[in-house]
Short mmCIF file of C-alpha atoms in Angstrom, two decimals:
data_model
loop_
_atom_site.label_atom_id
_atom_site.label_comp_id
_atom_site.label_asym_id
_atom_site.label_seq_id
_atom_site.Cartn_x
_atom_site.Cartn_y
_atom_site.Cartn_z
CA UNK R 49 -30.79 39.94 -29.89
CA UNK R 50 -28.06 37.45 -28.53
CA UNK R 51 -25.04 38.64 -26.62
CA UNK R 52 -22.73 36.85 -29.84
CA UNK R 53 -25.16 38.89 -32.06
CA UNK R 54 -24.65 42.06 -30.11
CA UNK R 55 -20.81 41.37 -29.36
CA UNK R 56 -20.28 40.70 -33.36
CA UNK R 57 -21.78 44.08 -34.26
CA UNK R 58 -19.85 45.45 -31.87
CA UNK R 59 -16.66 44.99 -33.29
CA UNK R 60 -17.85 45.09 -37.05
CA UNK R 61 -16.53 48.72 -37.49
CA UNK R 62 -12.82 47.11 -36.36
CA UNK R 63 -13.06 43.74 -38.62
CA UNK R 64 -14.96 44.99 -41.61
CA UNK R 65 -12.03 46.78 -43.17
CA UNK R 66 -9.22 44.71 -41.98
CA UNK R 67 -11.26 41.76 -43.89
CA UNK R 68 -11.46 43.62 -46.97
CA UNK R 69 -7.71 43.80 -47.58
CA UNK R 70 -6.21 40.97 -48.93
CA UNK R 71 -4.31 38.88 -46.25
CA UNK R 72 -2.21 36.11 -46.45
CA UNK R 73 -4.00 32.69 -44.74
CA UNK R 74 -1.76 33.31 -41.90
CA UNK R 75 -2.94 36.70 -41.36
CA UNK R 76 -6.41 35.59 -41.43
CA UNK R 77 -6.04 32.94 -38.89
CA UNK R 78 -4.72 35.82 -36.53
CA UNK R 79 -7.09 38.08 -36.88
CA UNK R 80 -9.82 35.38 -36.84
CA UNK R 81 -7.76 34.50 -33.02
CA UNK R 82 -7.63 37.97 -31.80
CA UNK R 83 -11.85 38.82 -32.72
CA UNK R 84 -12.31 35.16 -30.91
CA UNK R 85 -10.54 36.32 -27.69
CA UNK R 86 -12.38 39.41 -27.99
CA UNK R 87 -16.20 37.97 -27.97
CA UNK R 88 -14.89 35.76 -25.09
CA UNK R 89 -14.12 38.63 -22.75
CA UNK R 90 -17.71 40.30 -23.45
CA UNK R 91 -19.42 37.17 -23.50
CA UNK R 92 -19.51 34.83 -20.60
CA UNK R 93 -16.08 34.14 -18.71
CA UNK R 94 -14.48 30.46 -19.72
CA UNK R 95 -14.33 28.27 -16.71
CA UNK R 96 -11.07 28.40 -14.71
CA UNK R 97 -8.29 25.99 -14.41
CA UNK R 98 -9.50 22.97 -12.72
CA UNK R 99 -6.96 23.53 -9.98
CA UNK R 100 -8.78 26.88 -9.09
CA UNK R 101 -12.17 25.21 -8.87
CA UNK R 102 -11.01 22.78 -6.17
CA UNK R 103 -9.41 25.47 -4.62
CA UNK R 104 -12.52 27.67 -4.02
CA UNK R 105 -15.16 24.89 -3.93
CA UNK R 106 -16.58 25.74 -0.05
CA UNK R 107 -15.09 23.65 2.75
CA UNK R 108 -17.60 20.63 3.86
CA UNK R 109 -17.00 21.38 7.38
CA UNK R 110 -19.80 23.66 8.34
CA UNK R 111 -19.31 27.26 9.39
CA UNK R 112 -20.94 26.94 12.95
CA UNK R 113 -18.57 26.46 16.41
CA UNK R 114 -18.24 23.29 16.15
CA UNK R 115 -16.09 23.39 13.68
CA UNK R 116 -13.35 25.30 14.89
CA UNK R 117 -12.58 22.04 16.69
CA UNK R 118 -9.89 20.70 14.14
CA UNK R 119 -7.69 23.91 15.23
CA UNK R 120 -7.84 22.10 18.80
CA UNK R 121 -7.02 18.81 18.15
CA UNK R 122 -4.86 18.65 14.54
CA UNK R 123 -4.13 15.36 15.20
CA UNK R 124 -8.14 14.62 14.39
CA UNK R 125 -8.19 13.39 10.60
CA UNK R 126 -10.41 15.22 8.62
CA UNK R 127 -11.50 12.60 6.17
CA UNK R 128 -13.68 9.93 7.89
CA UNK R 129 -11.95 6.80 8.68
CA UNK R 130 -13.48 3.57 7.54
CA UNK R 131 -13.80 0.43 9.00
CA UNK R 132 -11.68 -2.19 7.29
CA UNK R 133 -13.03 -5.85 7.34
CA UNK R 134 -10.48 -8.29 9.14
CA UNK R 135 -7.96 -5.20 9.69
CA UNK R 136 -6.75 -6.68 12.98
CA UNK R 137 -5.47 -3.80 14.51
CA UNK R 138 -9.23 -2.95 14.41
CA UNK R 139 -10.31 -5.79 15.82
CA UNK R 140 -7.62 -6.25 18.18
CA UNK R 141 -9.82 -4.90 20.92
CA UNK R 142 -13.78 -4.81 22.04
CA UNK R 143 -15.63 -1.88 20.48
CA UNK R 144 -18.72 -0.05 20.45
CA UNK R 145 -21.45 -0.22 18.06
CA UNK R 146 -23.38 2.64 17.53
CA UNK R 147 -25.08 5.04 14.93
CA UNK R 148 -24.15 8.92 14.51
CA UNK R 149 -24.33 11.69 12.18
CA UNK R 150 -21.44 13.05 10.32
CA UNK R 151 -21.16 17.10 10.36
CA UNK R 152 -21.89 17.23 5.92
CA UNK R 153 -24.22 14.40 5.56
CA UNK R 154 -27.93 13.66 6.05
CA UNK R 155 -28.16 10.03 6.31
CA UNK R 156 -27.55 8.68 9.70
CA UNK R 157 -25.12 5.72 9.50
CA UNK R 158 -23.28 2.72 11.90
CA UNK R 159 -19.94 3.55 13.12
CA UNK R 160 -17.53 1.63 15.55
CA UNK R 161 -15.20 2.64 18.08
CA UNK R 162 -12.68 1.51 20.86
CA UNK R 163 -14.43 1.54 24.44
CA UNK R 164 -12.31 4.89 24.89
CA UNK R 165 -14.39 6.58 21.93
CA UNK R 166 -10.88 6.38 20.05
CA UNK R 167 -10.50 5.06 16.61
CA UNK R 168 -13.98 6.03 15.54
CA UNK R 169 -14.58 4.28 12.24
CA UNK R 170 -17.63 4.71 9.77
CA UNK R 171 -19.15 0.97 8.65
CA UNK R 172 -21.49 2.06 6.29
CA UNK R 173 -21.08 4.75 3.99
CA UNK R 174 -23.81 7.09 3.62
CA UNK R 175 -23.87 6.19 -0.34
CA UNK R 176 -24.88 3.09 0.27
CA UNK R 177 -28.32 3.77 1.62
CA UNK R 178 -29.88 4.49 -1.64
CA UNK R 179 -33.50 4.60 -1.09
CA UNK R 180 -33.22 2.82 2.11
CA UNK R 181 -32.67 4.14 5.41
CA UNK R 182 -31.77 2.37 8.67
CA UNK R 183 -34.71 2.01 11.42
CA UNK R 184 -32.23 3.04 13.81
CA UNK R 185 -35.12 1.98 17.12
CA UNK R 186 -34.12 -1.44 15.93
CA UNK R 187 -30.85 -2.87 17.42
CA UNK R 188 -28.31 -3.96 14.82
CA UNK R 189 -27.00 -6.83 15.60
CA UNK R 190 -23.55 -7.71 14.27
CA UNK R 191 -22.24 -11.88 13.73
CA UNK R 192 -19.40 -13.23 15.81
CA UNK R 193 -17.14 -12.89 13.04
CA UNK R 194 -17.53 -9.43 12.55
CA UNK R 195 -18.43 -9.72 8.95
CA UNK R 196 -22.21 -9.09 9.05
CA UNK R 197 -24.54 -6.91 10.61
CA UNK R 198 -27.89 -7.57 10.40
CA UNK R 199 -30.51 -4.54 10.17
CA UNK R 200 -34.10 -3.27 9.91
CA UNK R 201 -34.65 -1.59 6.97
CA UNK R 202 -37.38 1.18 5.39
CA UNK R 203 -36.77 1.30 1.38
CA UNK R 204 -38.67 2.58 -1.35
CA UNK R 205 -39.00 -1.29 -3.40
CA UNK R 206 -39.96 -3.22 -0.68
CA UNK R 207 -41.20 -1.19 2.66
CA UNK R 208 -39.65 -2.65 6.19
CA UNK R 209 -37.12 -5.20 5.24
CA UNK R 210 -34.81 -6.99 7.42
CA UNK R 211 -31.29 -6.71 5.17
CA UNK R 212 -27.54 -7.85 6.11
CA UNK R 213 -24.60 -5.61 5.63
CA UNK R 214 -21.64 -7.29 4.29
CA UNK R 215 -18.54 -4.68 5.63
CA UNK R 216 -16.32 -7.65 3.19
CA UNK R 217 -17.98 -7.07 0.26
CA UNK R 218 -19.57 -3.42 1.09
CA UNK R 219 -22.74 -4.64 0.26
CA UNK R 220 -26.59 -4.86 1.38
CA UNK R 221 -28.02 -8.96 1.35
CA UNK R 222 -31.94 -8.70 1.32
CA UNK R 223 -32.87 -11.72 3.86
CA UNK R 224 -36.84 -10.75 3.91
CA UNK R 225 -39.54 -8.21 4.06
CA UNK R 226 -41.45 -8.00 7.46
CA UNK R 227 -42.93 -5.23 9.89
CA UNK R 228 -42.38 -4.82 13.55
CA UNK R 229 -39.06 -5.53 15.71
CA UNK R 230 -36.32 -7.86 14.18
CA UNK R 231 -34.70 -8.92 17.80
CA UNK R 232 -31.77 -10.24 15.36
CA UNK R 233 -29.66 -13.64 16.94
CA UNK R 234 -26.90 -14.95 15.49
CA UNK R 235 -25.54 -18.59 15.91
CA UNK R 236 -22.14 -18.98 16.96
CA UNK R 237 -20.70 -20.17 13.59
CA UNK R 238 -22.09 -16.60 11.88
CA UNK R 239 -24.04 -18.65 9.84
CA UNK R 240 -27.42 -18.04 10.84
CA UNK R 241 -29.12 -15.32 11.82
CA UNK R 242 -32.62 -15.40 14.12
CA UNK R 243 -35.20 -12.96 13.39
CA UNK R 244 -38.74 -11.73 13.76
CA UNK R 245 -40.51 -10.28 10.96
CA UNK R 246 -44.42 -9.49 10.41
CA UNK R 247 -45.67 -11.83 13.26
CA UNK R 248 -43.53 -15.06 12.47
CA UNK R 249 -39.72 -16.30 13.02
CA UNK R 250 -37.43 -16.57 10.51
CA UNK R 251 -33.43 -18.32 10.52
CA UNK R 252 -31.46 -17.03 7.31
CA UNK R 253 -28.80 -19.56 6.61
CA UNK R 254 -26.05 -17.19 5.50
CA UNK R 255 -23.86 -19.42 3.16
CA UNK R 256 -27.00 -20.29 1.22
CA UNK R 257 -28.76 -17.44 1.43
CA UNK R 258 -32.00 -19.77 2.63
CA UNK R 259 -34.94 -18.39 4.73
CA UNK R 260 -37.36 -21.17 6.68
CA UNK R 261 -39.56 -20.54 8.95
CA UNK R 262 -39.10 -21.24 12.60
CA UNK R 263 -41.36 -21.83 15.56
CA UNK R 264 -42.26 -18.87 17.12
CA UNK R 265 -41.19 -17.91 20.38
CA UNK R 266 -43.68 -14.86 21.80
CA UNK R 267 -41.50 -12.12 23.48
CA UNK R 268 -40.76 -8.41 24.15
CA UNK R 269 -37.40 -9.27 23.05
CA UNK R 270 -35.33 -12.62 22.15
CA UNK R 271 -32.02 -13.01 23.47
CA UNK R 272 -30.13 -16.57 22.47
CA UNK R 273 -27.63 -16.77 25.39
CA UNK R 274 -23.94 -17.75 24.98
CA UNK R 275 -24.34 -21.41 25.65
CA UNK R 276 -26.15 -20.97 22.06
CA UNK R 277 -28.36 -23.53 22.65
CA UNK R 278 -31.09 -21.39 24.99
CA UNK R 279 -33.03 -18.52 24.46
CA UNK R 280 -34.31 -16.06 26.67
CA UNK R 281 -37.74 -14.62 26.36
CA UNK R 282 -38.87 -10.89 27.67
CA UNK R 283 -42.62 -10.61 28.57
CA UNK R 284 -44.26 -7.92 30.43
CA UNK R 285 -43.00 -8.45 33.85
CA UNK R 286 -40.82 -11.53 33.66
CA UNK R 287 -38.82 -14.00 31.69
CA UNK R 288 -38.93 -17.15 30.05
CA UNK R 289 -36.08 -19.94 29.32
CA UNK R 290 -36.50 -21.72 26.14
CA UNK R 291 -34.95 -24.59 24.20
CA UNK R 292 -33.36 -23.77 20.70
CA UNK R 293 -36.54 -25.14 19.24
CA UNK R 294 -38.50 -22.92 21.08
CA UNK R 295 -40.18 -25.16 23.95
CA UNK R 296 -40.54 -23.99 27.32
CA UNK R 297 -37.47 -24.64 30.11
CA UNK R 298 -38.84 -22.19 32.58
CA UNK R 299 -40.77 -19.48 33.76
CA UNK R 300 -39.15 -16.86 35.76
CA UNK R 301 -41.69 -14.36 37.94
CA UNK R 302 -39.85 -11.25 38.77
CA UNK R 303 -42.54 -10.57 41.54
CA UNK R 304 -42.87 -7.23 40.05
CA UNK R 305 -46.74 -5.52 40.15
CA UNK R 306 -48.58 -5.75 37.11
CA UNK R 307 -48.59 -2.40 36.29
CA UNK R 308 -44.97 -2.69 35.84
CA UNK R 309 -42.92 -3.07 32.59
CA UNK R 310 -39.44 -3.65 31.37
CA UNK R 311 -38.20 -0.93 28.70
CA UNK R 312 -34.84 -0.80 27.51
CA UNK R 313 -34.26 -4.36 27.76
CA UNK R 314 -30.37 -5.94 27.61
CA UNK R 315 -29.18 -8.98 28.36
CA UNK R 316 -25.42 -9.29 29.64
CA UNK R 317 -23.19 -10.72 26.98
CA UNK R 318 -22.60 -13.04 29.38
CA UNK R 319 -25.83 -14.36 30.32
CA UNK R 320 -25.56 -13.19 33.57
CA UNK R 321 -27.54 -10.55 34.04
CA UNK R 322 -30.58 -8.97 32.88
CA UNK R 323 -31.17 -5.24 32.72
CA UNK R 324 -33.66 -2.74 31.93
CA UNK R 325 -35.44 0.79 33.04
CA UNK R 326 -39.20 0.20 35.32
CA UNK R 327 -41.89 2.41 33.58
CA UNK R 328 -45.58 2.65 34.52
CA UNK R 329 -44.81 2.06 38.42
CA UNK R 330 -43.60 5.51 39.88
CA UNK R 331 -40.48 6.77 38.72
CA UNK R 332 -38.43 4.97 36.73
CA UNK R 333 -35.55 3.33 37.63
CA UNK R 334 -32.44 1.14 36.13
CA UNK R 335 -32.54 -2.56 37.40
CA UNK R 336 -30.28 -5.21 37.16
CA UNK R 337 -31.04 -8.71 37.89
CA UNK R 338 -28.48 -11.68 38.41
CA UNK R 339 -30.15 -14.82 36.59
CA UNK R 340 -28.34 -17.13 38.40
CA UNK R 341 -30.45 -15.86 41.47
CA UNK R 342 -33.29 -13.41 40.10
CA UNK R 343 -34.23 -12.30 43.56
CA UNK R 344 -30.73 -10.08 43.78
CA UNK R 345 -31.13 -7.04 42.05
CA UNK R 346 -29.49 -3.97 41.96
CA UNK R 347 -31.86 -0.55 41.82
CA UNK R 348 -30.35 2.87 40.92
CA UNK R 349 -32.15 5.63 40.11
CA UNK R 350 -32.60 6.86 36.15
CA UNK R 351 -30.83 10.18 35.74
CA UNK R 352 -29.15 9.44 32.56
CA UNK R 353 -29.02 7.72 29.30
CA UNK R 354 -29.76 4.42 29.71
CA UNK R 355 -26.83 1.52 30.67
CA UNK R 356 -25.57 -1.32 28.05
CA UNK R 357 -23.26 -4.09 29.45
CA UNK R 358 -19.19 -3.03 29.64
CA UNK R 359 -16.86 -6.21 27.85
CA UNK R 360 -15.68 -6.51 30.85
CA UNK R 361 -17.50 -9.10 32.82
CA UNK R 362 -20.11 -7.06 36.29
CA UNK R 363 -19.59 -4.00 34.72
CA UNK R 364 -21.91 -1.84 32.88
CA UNK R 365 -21.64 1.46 31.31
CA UNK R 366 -23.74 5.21 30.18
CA UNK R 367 -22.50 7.81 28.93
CA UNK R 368 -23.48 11.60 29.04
CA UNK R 369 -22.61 14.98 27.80
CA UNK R 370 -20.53 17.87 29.91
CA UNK R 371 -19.69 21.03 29.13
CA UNK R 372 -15.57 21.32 29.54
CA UNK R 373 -12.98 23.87 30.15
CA UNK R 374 -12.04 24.02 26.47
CA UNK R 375 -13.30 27.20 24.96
CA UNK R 376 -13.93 27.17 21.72
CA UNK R 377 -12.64 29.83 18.93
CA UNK R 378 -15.79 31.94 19.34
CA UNK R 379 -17.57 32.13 21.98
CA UNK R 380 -19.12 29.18 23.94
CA UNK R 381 -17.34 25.84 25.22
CA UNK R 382 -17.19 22.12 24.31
CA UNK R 383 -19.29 19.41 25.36
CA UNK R 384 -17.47 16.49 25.56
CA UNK R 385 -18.38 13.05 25.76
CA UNK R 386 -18.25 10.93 29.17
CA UNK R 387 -18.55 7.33 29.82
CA UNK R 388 -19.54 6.47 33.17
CA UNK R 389 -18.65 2.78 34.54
CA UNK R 390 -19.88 1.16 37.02
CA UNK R 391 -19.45 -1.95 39.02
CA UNK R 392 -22.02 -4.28 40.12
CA UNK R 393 -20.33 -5.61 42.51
CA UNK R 394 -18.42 -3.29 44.77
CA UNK R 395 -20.44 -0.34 43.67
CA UNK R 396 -17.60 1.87 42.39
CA UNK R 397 -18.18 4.11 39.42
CA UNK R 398 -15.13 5.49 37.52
CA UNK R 399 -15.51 8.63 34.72
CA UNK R 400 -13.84 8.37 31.64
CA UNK R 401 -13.72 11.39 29.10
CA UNK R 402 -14.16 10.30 25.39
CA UNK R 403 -11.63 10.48 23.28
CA UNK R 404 -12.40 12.30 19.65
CA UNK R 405 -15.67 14.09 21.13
CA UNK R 406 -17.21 16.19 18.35
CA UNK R 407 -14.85 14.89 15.83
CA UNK R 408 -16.48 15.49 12.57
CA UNK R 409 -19.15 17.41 13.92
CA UNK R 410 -20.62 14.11 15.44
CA UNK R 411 -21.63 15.41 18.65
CA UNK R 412 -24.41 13.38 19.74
CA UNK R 413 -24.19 9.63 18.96
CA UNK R 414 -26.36 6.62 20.26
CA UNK R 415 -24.41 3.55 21.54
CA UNK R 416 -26.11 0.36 20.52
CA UNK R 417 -23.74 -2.05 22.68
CA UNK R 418 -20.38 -3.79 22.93
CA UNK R 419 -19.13 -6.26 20.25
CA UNK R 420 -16.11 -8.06 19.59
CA UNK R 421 -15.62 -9.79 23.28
CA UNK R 422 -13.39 -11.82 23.01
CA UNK R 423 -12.70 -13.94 26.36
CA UNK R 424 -14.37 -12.50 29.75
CA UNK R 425 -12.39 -9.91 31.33
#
């Protein structure tokens, strides 16, 4: 029998003679209230105010150490901050590209921040990626402007795609299908962007949304240096100079064995040096070569994350995780973040402690590069 079924007979003995009497329609109505309010209370309980729900809805910040760090640092917003296209405060300085996790969500996404780790801004929201998710081994690469970034993609319609994000319109702009590394280069204007996919070279014309095929240029890795008019070619053990229509300028030996490779490979932003980590010839190591005069290099040994290029012009930067003096509410400490720059040049390296470490539970993050250079510093 049904809990109304059961709560009706329940009370049957109370309403039957009470009915029976003749009531005014007033009456009735009452009484008809009153047995109503009764079956409620033995039945299931009516939802509660909406007020209450959001009240005891469970906090999104997790209940692990970590997130006792808002009662260190209040002046840490606890809703995300998003990036705000042609907000110039923003974009008043260089920043750093990278990707991260936030503490409640799954999907890894882009975020930007000063080269302080202040002012940590999300670019895409996780929403977006709706069956699609960012191959985060490929290297976004984002357009002079600052209005594009163009990705790899893996999506459920269309397998590896290489997409652009639009942070003015908050939108995804499918440029083409294709497999393996993108290498993405943009033109100065922002108008076109360079890109492998499946084997062959594309150029996406951005205003018309046009794709042509280009010739290709084989490589480890295409870099089209600032004068925008050359590009620079990673192979094995060397590098080549090429036009902007892909014929050969140059060939550049390194000298290095043959058993030796480049991983990690950056290219200053600008065009001044080369850098990347030795593998397959002892232990590895981080090299930096000056292109004006390939045979000066600078050899340090590989201890940490691997170095991208600082804005400022002979300097490059890593960064690395230590624990610090800050307990935490618990038990344990904080691990804060720690850029490390150093100088090509005179050799000096200079520690700089992240600002907003852990903030939003985003405790390990992967730094893509600088953007937004402006002028050499």
């Amino acid at each position: 029998m049904s809990l109304i079924s059961e709560n009706t007979a329940r009370f049957k003995p109370f309403l039957t003679p009470l009915l029976t009497k003749s009531f005014s329609r007033r009456a009735v109505i009452m009484l008809l209230s009153v047995a109503t309010l009764l079956l409620t209370a033995c039945g299931d309980e009516p939802n509660p105010p909406a007020k209450q729900v959001a009240e005891e809805q469970p906090s999104r910040f997790s209940k692990d150490k970590i997130a006792y760090r808002h009662s260190y640092h209040p002046e840490w917003p606890k809703e995300v901050r998003n990036e705000v296209y042609g907000d110039k405060e923003t974009f008043s300085t260089p920043r750093i590209l990278f990707k991260a996790n936030i503490e409640w969500m799954e999907q890894t996404t882009l975020f930007s921040a000063r080269m302080d780790g202040s002012d940590r801004r999300r670019i895409i929201p996780e929403t977006a990626f709706n069956d699609k998710w960012m191959v985060g081994l490929h290297k976004p690469e984002r357009s002079p402007d600052n209005r594009y970034i163009a990705l790899s993609m893996d999506t459920t319609e269309h397998g590896f795609t290489r997409e652009l994000w639009d942070t003015k319109t908050q939108q995804f702009i499918f440029m083409s299908k294709g497999h393996g590394y993108a290498h993405f280069n943009w033109t100065k204007d922002s108008e076109n962007v360079i890109f492998y996919a499946s084997g062959k070279h594309y150029n996406y014309h951005v205003p018309t949304k046009s794709l042509t095929e280009r010739p290709i240029i084989y490589s480890n890795g295409l870099y089209l240096l600032p004068d925008g008019k050359t590009f620079l070619a990673h192979k094995k053990n060397e590098y080549w100079l090429h036009d902007f229509n892909g014929d050969v300028i140059e060939k550049v030996d390194l000298g290095f064995n043959n058993h030796l490779s480049m991983r990690s490979f950056k290219v200053s932003p600008f065009g001044d040096y080369i850098y990347f980590v030795s593998e397959g010839l002892g232990a590895a190591q981080n090299y930096w070569i000056n292109l004006t005069h390939p045979s000066k290099r600078l050899i340090l040994p590989f201890d940490r994350d691997t170095y991208f290029f600082s804005w400022k012009k002979n300097k490059v930067m890593t960064w690395y995780l230590k624990k610090t003096e800050e307990a935490m509410a618990k038990d344990g400490y904080f691990y804060g973040t720690y850029f490390e720059e150093y100088d090509l040049i005179t050799k000096e390296k200079k520690t700089i402690l992240a600002e907003e470490s852990n903030i939003w539970g985003m405790a390990g993050i992967y730094i893509y590069g600088v953007f937004n250079i402006k002028d050499e510093q």
